[in-house]
Amino acid sequence: MFSSVAHLARANPFNAPHLQLVHDGLAGPRSSPAGPPGPPRRSRNLAAAAVEEQYSCDYGSGRFFILCGLGGIISCGTTHTALVPLDLVKCRMQVDPQKYKGIFNGFSVTLKEDGVRGLAKGWAPTFIGYSMQGLCKFGFYEVFKVLYSNMLGEENAYLWRTSLYLAASASAEFFADIALAPMEAAKVRIQTQPGYANTLRDAAPKMYKEEGLKAFYKGVAPLWMRQIPYTMMKFACFERTVEALYKFVVPKPRSECSKPEQLVVTFVAGYIAGVFCAIVSHPADSVVSVLNKEKGSSASQVLQRLGFKGVWKGLFARIIMIGTLTALQWFIYDSVKVYFRLPRPPPPEMPESLKKKLGLTQ
């Protein structure tokens, strides 16, 4: 599979299209003006491109996808685990809003009842579950982005790039949630049911004894409801925000930016995307939290009982958590790509053939 994907990826419009346009002399306003012939000289863009092309693997190769998956494990596993205390309070606010009346009150009540150690409840299923989710989310996103872009063709992939980001991220998240569901169910039980279990070793056998495999996967449908819109927003908003930042905010082309400067842009774009992610996915997140706590309830029953106002409980805490989380995840993921010298194509630019059709080049 990876060999065929690698073959298709070589013609991928996301495979450094700006650098290809520069090579063809069609880079637009950033091209140097025509003048009398002189000794051959490489521009700063081409010099930067030459450095960037010293990659450890080809874009779209098997090694590329594997290392992207590793980046997803590191970025998602570590960030979600670091934010376990905030996630715990947020979950308790959703399932028992009468007791946990706000984010600060929630921390106060939790510390009073469980002590400092209580804030770390559920760290093991969080780390395992979100590491597996990160592997599928980021690794499969890169796979589906290459596959779908080649199905569309170079011109359509550029014109419909937002739809391409949405489709690739939704496809990746479908599989990522299947990997996440068992650990998410265990985490919610540990965090929201006092006395049920304190560790994953206690919770998992108990859940299986009570409800069988259903206990681990009954929340997968509402998890899709929560995570697929979240991930679609996370990737599409991030990709288009990066594109806008380099176009309207950053005063020089991406190829002339240093790696630290590029990572700053990644962090800012990630935080902006994270705020939108939190808002889009919060109602389904509330349903998942209540559903995993209760036995015998369905998603529709929980949604009806919570009502419109109830599904938005804990939104402020989620915006803080998801905004920070998404920014850090993109920063770590991009840093892993830099560390392993993986191809990091710049934001896509209009293909030469489309420019000619629109009369933008002669």
One Martini backbone bead per residue (centre of mass of N, CA, C, O) as a GRO file, in nm:
protein
  362
    1MET     BB    1   0.059   0.061  -0.023
    2PHE     BB    2   0.296   0.264   0.024
    3SER     BB    3   0.418   0.249  -0.263
    4SER     BB    4   0.171   0.369  -0.413
    5VAL     BB    5   0.160   0.632  -0.254
    6ALA     BB    6   0.445   0.728  -0.326
    7HIS     BB    7   0.394   0.749  -0.628
    8LEU     BB    8   0.160   0.960  -0.610
    9ALA     BB    9   0.311   1.186  -0.438
   10ARG     BB   10   0.501   1.314  -0.658
   11ALA     BB   11   0.227   1.469  -0.788
   12ASN     BB   12   0.157   1.633  -0.553
   13PRO     BB   13   0.036   1.955  -0.477
   14PHE     BB   14   0.175   1.941  -0.172
   15ASN     BB   15   0.467   1.906  -0.311
   16ALA     BB   16   0.600   2.190  -0.324
   17PRO     BB   17   0.461   2.415  -0.526
   18HIS     BB   18   0.631   2.673  -0.492
   19LEU     BB   19   0.903   2.552  -0.578
   20GLN     BB   20   0.806   2.477  -0.862
   21LEU     BB   21   0.739   2.765  -0.956
   22VAL     BB   22   1.021   2.877  -0.922
   23HIS     BB   23   1.160   2.680  -1.119
   24ASP     BB   24   0.959   2.787  -1.364
   25GLY     BB   25   0.915   3.108  -1.327
   26LEU     BB   26   0.597   3.124  -1.156
   27ALA     BB   27   0.581   3.292  -0.864
   28GLY     BB   28   0.519   3.581  -0.926
   29PRO     BB   29   0.574   3.860  -0.735
   30ARG     BB   30   0.855   3.712  -0.628
   31SER     BB   31   0.986   3.746  -0.878
   32SER     BB   32   1.238   3.840  -1.062
   33PRO     BB   33   1.323   4.070  -1.265
   34ALA     BB   34   1.392   4.144  -1.569
   35GLY     BB   35   1.717   4.113  -1.741
   36PRO     BB   36   2.018   4.098  -1.811
   37PRO     BB   37   2.239   3.879  -1.873
   38GLY     BB   38   2.406   3.661  -1.641
   39PRO     BB   39   2.523   3.511  -1.395
   40PRO     BB   40   2.445   3.253  -1.228
   41ARG     BB   41   2.179   3.273  -0.969
   42ARG     BB   42   2.066   3.210  -0.656
   43SER     BB   43   1.812   3.242  -0.474
   44ARG     BB   44   1.687   3.239  -0.160
   45ASN     BB   45   1.464   3.033  -0.215
   46LEU     BB   46   1.647   2.815  -0.349
   47ALA     BB   47   1.842   2.784  -0.115
   48ALA     BB   48   1.628   2.695   0.090
   49ALA     BB   49   1.529   2.453  -0.075
   50ALA     BB   50   1.793   2.294  -0.074
   51VAL     BB   51   1.783   2.247   0.231
   52GLU     BB   52   1.489   2.118   0.248
   53GLU     BB   53   1.570   1.863   0.052
   54GLN     BB   54   1.723   1.727   0.305
   55TYR     BB   55   1.583   1.446   0.347
   56SER     BB   56   1.502   1.128   0.499
   57CYS     BB   57   1.250   1.131   0.296
   58ASP     BB   58   0.975   1.082   0.117
   59TYR     BB   59   0.694   1.199   0.014
   60GLY     BB   60   0.472   0.930   0.090
   61SER     BB   61   0.621   0.732   0.239
   62GLY     BB   62   0.642   0.492   0.469
   63ARG     BB   63   0.829   0.652   0.663
   64PHE     BB   64   0.661   0.906   0.672
   65PHE     BB   65   0.402   0.782   0.801
   66ILE     BB   66   0.532   0.660   1.053
   67LEU     BB   67   0.652   0.930   1.169
   68CYS     BB   68   0.379   1.073   1.184
   69GLY     BB   69   0.261   0.873   1.389
   70LEU     BB   70   0.471   0.931   1.607
   71GLY     BB   71   0.400   1.230   1.633
   72GLY     BB   72   0.111   1.171   1.732
   73ILE     BB   73   0.181   1.021   1.990
   74ILE     BB   74   0.342   1.249   2.125
   75SER     BB   75   0.136   1.486   2.104
   76CYS     BB   76  -0.119   1.344   2.234
   77GLY     BB   77  -0.021   1.187   2.484
   78THR     BB   78   0.118   1.425   2.641
   79THR     BB   79  -0.105   1.650   2.641
   80HIS     BB   80  -0.343   1.495   2.768
   81THR     BB   81  -0.193   1.412   3.028
   82ALA     BB   82  -0.122   1.704   3.128
   83LEU     BB   83  -0.461   1.768   3.122
   84VAL     BB   84  -0.616   1.590   3.332
   85PRO     BB   85  -0.722   1.784   3.553
   86LEU     BB   86  -0.904   1.952   3.360
   87ASP     BB   87  -1.064   1.710   3.247
   88LEU     BB   88  -1.186   1.614   3.512
   89VAL     BB   89  -1.345   1.873   3.581
   90LYS     BB   90  -1.508   1.885   3.321
   91CYS     BB   91  -1.655   1.612   3.355
   92ARG     BB   92  -1.790   1.680   3.631
   93MET     BB   93  -1.952   1.923   3.527
   94GLN     BB   94  -2.126   1.750   3.325
   95VAL     BB   95  -2.242   1.520   3.537
   96ASP     BB   96  -2.230   1.751   3.802
   97PRO     BB   97  -2.338   2.074   3.814
   98GLN     BB   98  -2.426   2.108   4.117
   99LYS     BB   99  -2.134   2.052   4.241
  100TYR     BB  100  -1.983   2.162   3.971
  101LYS     BB  101  -2.002   2.513   3.902
  102GLY     BB  102  -1.692   2.533   3.815
  103ILE     BB  103  -1.364   2.539   3.760
  104PHE     BB  104  -1.275   2.640   4.046
  105ASN     BB  105  -1.476   2.474   4.212
  106GLY     BB  106  -1.386   2.198   4.100
  107PHE     BB  107  -1.100   2.204   4.216
  108SER     BB  108  -1.177   2.246   4.513
  109VAL     BB  109  -1.349   1.988   4.552
  110THR     BB  110  -1.137   1.780   4.459
  111LEU     BB  111  -0.917   1.852   4.669
  112LYS     BB  112  -1.095   1.799   4.921
  113GLU     BB  113  -1.166   1.490   4.851
  114ASP     BB  114  -0.873   1.377   4.691
  115GLY     BB  115  -0.660   1.559   4.643
  116VAL     BB  116  -0.389   1.580   4.442
  117ARG     BB  117  -0.409   1.284   4.330
  118GLY     BB  118  -0.700   1.317   4.210
  119LEU     BB  119  -0.606   1.483   3.946
  120ALA     BB  120  -0.471   1.199   3.817
  121LYS     BB  121  -0.711   1.063   3.728
  122GLY     BB  122  -0.674   0.875   3.429
  123TRP     BB  123  -0.383   0.876   3.296
  124ALA     BB  124  -0.350   0.598   3.159
  125PRO     BB  125  -0.591   0.597   2.952
  126THR     BB  126  -0.507   0.863   2.828
  127PHE     BB  127  -0.229   0.787   2.716
  128ILE     BB  128  -0.308   0.537   2.551
  129GLY     BB  129  -0.553   0.641   2.388
  130TYR     BB  130  -0.416   0.911   2.265
  131SER     BB  131  -0.184   0.769   2.126
  132MET     BB  132  -0.357   0.600   1.931
  133GLN     BB  133  -0.506   0.837   1.810
  134GLY     BB  134  -0.256   0.993   1.702
  135LEU     BB  135  -0.158   0.779   1.506
  136CYS     BB  136  -0.420   0.790   1.327
  137LYS     BB  137  -0.472   1.089   1.282
  138PHE     BB  138  -0.191   1.174   1.150
  139GLY     BB  139  -0.117   0.935   0.971
  140PHE     BB  140  -0.391   0.914   0.804
  141TYR     BB  141  -0.403   1.202   0.703
  142GLU     BB  142  -0.162   1.181   0.513
  143VAL     BB  143  -0.274   0.951   0.344
  144PHE     BB  144  -0.551   1.083   0.256
  145LYS     BB  145  -0.433   1.337   0.126
  146VAL     BB  146  -0.287   1.194  -0.101
  147LEU     BB  147  -0.518   1.025  -0.221
  148TYR     BB  148  -0.730   1.256  -0.273
  149SER     BB  149  -0.552   1.444  -0.446
  150ASN     BB  150  -0.512   1.229  -0.677
  151MET     BB  151  -0.813   1.195  -0.741
  152LEU     BB  152  -0.858   1.501  -0.824
  153GLY     BB  153  -0.610   1.651  -0.886
  154GLU     BB  154  -0.427   1.929  -0.903
  155GLU     BB  155  -0.647   2.149  -0.947
  156ASN     BB  156  -0.875   2.044  -0.754
  157ALA     BB  157  -0.700   2.031  -0.498
  158TYR     BB  158  -0.672   2.337  -0.485
  159LEU     BB  159  -0.972   2.437  -0.506
  160TRP     BB  160  -1.057   2.185  -0.282
  161ARG     BB  161  -0.878   2.187  -0.014
  162THR     BB  162  -1.079   2.207   0.219
  163SER     BB  163  -1.232   1.945   0.151
  164LEU     BB  164  -0.983   1.767   0.171
  165TYR     BB  165  -0.921   1.815   0.469
  166LEU     BB  166  -1.195   1.714   0.574
  167ALA     BB  167  -1.189   1.426   0.455
  168ALA     BB  168  -0.916   1.327   0.572
  169SER     BB  169  -0.982   1.378   0.876
  170ALA     BB  170  -1.242   1.208   0.897
  171SER     BB  171  -1.116   0.937   0.814
  172ALA     BB  172  -0.903   0.925   1.041
  173GLU     BB  173  -1.100   0.954   1.291
  174PHE     BB  174  -1.261   0.699   1.262
  175PHE     BB  175  -1.016   0.515   1.352
  176ALA     BB  176  -0.921   0.667   1.608
  177ASP     BB  177  -1.185   0.609   1.783
  178ILE     BB  178  -1.157   0.303   1.799
  179ALA     BB  179  -0.888   0.324   1.964
  180LEU     BB  180  -1.005   0.512   2.202
  181ALA     BB  181  -1.276   0.411   2.340
  182PRO     BB  182  -1.185   0.219   2.576
  183MET     BB  183  -1.017   0.438   2.736
  184GLU     BB  184  -1.239   0.652   2.762
  185ALA     BB  185  -1.436   0.482   2.931
  186ALA     BB  186  -1.241   0.435   3.169
  187LYS     BB  187  -1.178   0.728   3.239
  188VAL     BB  188  -1.466   0.823   3.311
  189ARG     BB  189  -1.514   0.627   3.542
  190ILE     BB  190  -1.277   0.719   3.721
  191GLN     BB  191  -1.354   1.038   3.729
  192THR     BB  192  -1.699   1.017   3.789
  193GLN     BB  193  -1.683   0.747   3.991
  194PRO     BB  194  -1.683   0.717   4.303
  195GLY     BB  195  -1.534   0.401   4.390
  196TYR     BB  196  -1.497   0.228   4.132
  197ALA     BB  197  -1.198   0.337   4.039
  198ASN     BB  198  -0.833   0.419   4.027
  199THR     BB  199  -0.756   0.220   3.794
  200LEU     BB  200  -0.718   0.043   3.505
  201ARG     BB  201  -0.690  -0.242   3.639
  202ASP     BB  202  -0.974  -0.211   3.779
  203ALA     BB  203  -1.175  -0.111   3.554
  204ALA     BB  204  -1.164  -0.311   3.312
  205PRO     BB  205  -1.267  -0.579   3.448
  206LYS     BB  206  -1.529  -0.456   3.561
  207MET     BB  207  -1.658  -0.371   3.291
  208TYR     BB  208  -1.656  -0.655   3.158
  209LYS     BB  209  -1.829  -0.800   3.376
  210GLU     BB  210  -2.089  -0.613   3.343
  211GLU     BB  211  -2.087  -0.560   2.986
  212GLY     BB  212  -1.851  -0.618   2.834
  213LEU     BB  213  -1.756  -0.484   2.534
  214LYS     BB  214  -1.974  -0.261   2.539
  215ALA     BB  215  -1.835  -0.075   2.752
  216PHE     BB  216  -1.602   0.022   2.533
  217TYR     BB  217  -1.819   0.088   2.263
  218LYS     BB  218  -2.081   0.265   2.331
  219GLY     BB  219  -1.916   0.553   2.275
  220VAL     BB  220  -1.836   0.570   1.964
  221ALA     BB  221  -2.061   0.738   1.831
  222PRO     BB  222  -2.033   0.999   2.008
  223LEU     BB  223  -1.733   1.020   1.944
  224TRP     BB  224  -1.774   1.087   1.649
  225MET     BB  225  -1.947   1.341   1.703
  226ARG     BB  226  -1.703   1.485   1.843
  227GLN     BB  227  -1.426   1.421   1.674
  228ILE     BB  228  -1.483   1.475   1.376
  229PRO     BB  229  -1.547   1.779   1.387
  230TYR     BB  230  -1.291   1.851   1.542
  231THR     BB  231  -1.082   1.746   1.327
  232MET     BB  232  -1.180   1.904   1.086
  233MET     BB  233  -1.119   2.178   1.220
  234LYS     BB  234  -0.823   2.131   1.302
  235PHE     BB  235  -0.711   2.095   1.004
  236ALA     BB  236  -0.852   2.307   0.823
  237CYS     BB  237  -0.797   2.558   0.997
  238PHE     BB  238  -0.494   2.527   1.010
  239GLU     BB  239  -0.421   2.529   0.709
  240ARG     BB  240  -0.561   2.809   0.645
  241THR     BB  241  -0.411   2.976   0.861
  242VAL     BB  242  -0.128   2.937   0.759
  243GLU     BB  243  -0.181   3.057   0.483
  244ALA     BB  244  -0.271   3.341   0.591
  245LEU     BB  245  -0.018   3.417   0.754
  246TYR     BB  246   0.183   3.410   0.510
  247LYS     BB  247   0.014   3.619   0.336
  248PHE     BB  248  -0.063   3.863   0.575
  249VAL     BB  249   0.169   3.856   0.817
  250VAL     BB  250   0.416   3.742   0.713
  251PRO     BB  251   0.696   3.925   0.568
  252LYS     BB  252   0.778   3.634   0.449
  253PRO     BB  253   0.855   3.364   0.315
  254ARG     BB  254   0.875   3.045   0.424
  255SER     BB  255   1.160   2.980   0.290
  256GLU     BB  256   1.288   3.234   0.477
  257CYS     BB  257   1.225   3.088   0.726
  258SER     BB  258   1.285   2.970   1.010
  259LYS     BB  259   1.213   2.714   1.209
  260PRO     BB  260   1.115   2.878   1.458
  261GLU     BB  261   0.922   3.059   1.294
  262GLN     BB  262   0.744   2.828   1.188
  263LEU     BB  263   0.658   2.725   1.477
  264VAL     BB  264   0.506   2.980   1.559
  265VAL     BB  265   0.291   2.961   1.341
  266THR     BB  266   0.188   2.686   1.429
  267PHE     BB  267   0.091   2.769   1.714
  268VAL     BB  268  -0.110   2.991   1.636
  269ALA     BB  269  -0.286   2.820   1.445
  270GLY     BB  270  -0.355   2.604   1.662
  271TYR     BB  271  -0.513   2.791   1.857
  272ILE     BB  272  -0.730   2.888   1.667
  273ALA     BB  273  -0.837   2.605   1.600
  274GLY     BB  274  -0.904   2.517   1.899
  275VAL     BB  275  -1.141   2.705   1.956
  276PHE     BB  276  -1.328   2.588   1.735
  277CYS     BB  277  -1.320   2.296   1.829
  278ALA     BB  278  -1.457   2.330   2.106
  279ILE     BB  279  -1.732   2.437   2.005
  280VAL     BB  280  -1.813   2.207   1.803
  281SER     BB  281  -1.762   1.949   2.026
  282HIS     BB  282  -1.908   1.991   2.307
  283PRO     BB  283  -2.188   1.853   2.307
  284ALA     BB  284  -2.074   1.563   2.256
  285ASP     BB  285  -1.891   1.557   2.508
  286SER     BB  286  -2.121   1.561   2.715
  287VAL     BB  287  -2.253   1.295   2.626
  288VAL     BB  288  -2.009   1.106   2.670
  289SER     BB  289  -1.969   1.152   2.975
  290VAL     BB  290  -2.254   1.052   3.063
  291LEU     BB  291  -2.264   0.775   2.914
  292ASN     BB  292  -2.007   0.643   3.058
  293LYS     BB  293  -2.139   0.658   3.347
  294GLU     BB  294  -2.393   0.521   3.244
  295LYS     BB  295  -2.636   0.275   3.248
  296GLY     BB  296  -2.849   0.216   2.966
  297SER     BB  297  -2.787   0.461   2.796
  298SER     BB  298  -2.850   0.688   2.545
  299ALA     BB  299  -2.772   0.950   2.350
  300SER     BB  300  -3.064   1.062   2.319
  301GLN     BB  301  -3.137   1.064   2.620
  302VAL     BB  302  -2.911   1.250   2.717
  303LEU     BB  303  -2.976   1.491   2.532
  304GLN     BB  304  -3.266   1.538   2.636
  305ARG     BB  305  -3.189   1.583   2.940
  306LEU     BB  306  -2.988   1.822   2.908
  307GLY     BB  307  -3.014   2.003   2.679
  308PHE     BB  308  -2.902   2.296   2.557
  309LYS     BB  309  -2.765   2.403   2.819
  310GLY     BB  310  -2.617   2.139   2.921
  311VAL     BB  311  -2.411   2.097   2.671
  312TRP     BB  312  -2.246   2.382   2.765
  313LYS     BB  313  -2.110   2.276   2.995
  314GLY     BB  314  -1.768   2.362   3.024
  315LEU     BB  315  -1.663   2.545   2.785
  316PHE     BB  316  -1.435   2.717   2.904
  317ALA     BB  317  -1.251   2.481   2.982
  318ARG     BB  318  -1.235   2.366   2.691
  319ILE     BB  319  -1.104   2.607   2.551
  320ILE     BB  320  -0.847   2.606   2.714
  321MET     BB  321  -0.767   2.312   2.662
  322ILE     BB  322  -0.793   2.295   2.341
  323GLY     BB  323  -0.622   2.534   2.262
  324THR     BB  324  -0.361   2.435   2.396
  325LEU     BB  325  -0.357   2.149   2.283
  326THR     BB  326  -0.351   2.213   1.977
  327ALA     BB  327  -0.099   2.388   1.975
  328LEU     BB  328   0.094   2.171   2.095
  329GLN     BB  329   0.046   1.949   1.889
  330TRP     BB  330   0.146   2.102   1.638
  331PHE     BB  331   0.424   2.174   1.751
  332ILE     BB  332   0.523   1.884   1.804
  333TYR     BB  333   0.470   1.763   1.525
  334ASP     BB  334   0.655   1.964   1.371
  335SER     BB  335   0.911   1.901   1.538
  336VAL     BB  336   0.935   1.607   1.451
  337LYS     BB  337   0.975   1.671   1.153
  338VAL     BB  338   1.235   1.830   1.195
  339TYR     BB  339   1.404   1.615   1.342
  340PHE     BB  340   1.353   1.392   1.093
  341ARG     BB  341   1.348   1.539   0.817
  342LEU     BB  342   1.073   1.605   0.699
  343PRO     BB  343   0.850   1.685   0.484
  344ARG     BB  344   0.734   2.049   0.456
  345PRO     BB  345   0.515   2.179   0.291
  346PRO     BB  346   0.395   2.443   0.174
  347PRO     BB  347   0.159   2.628   0.098
  348PRO     BB  348  -0.050   2.619  -0.148
  349GLU     BB  349  -0.035   2.683  -0.496
  350MET     BB  350  -0.105   2.763  -0.798
  351PRO     BB  351  -0.104   2.602  -1.069
  352GLU     BB  352   0.016   2.645  -1.381
  353SER     BB  353  -0.233   2.545  -1.545
  354LEU     BB  354  -0.435   2.738  -1.400
  355LYS     BB  355  -0.298   3.004  -1.470
  356LYS     BB  356  -0.335   2.973  -1.775
  357LYS     BB  357  -0.648   2.952  -1.778
  358LEU     BB  358  -0.668   3.247  -1.621
  359GLY     BB  359  -0.434   3.442  -1.736
  360LEU     BB  360  -0.164   3.475  -1.529
  361THR     BB  361   0.002   3.369  -1.773
  362GLN     BB  362   0.216   3.359  -2.078
   0.00000   0.00000   0.00000
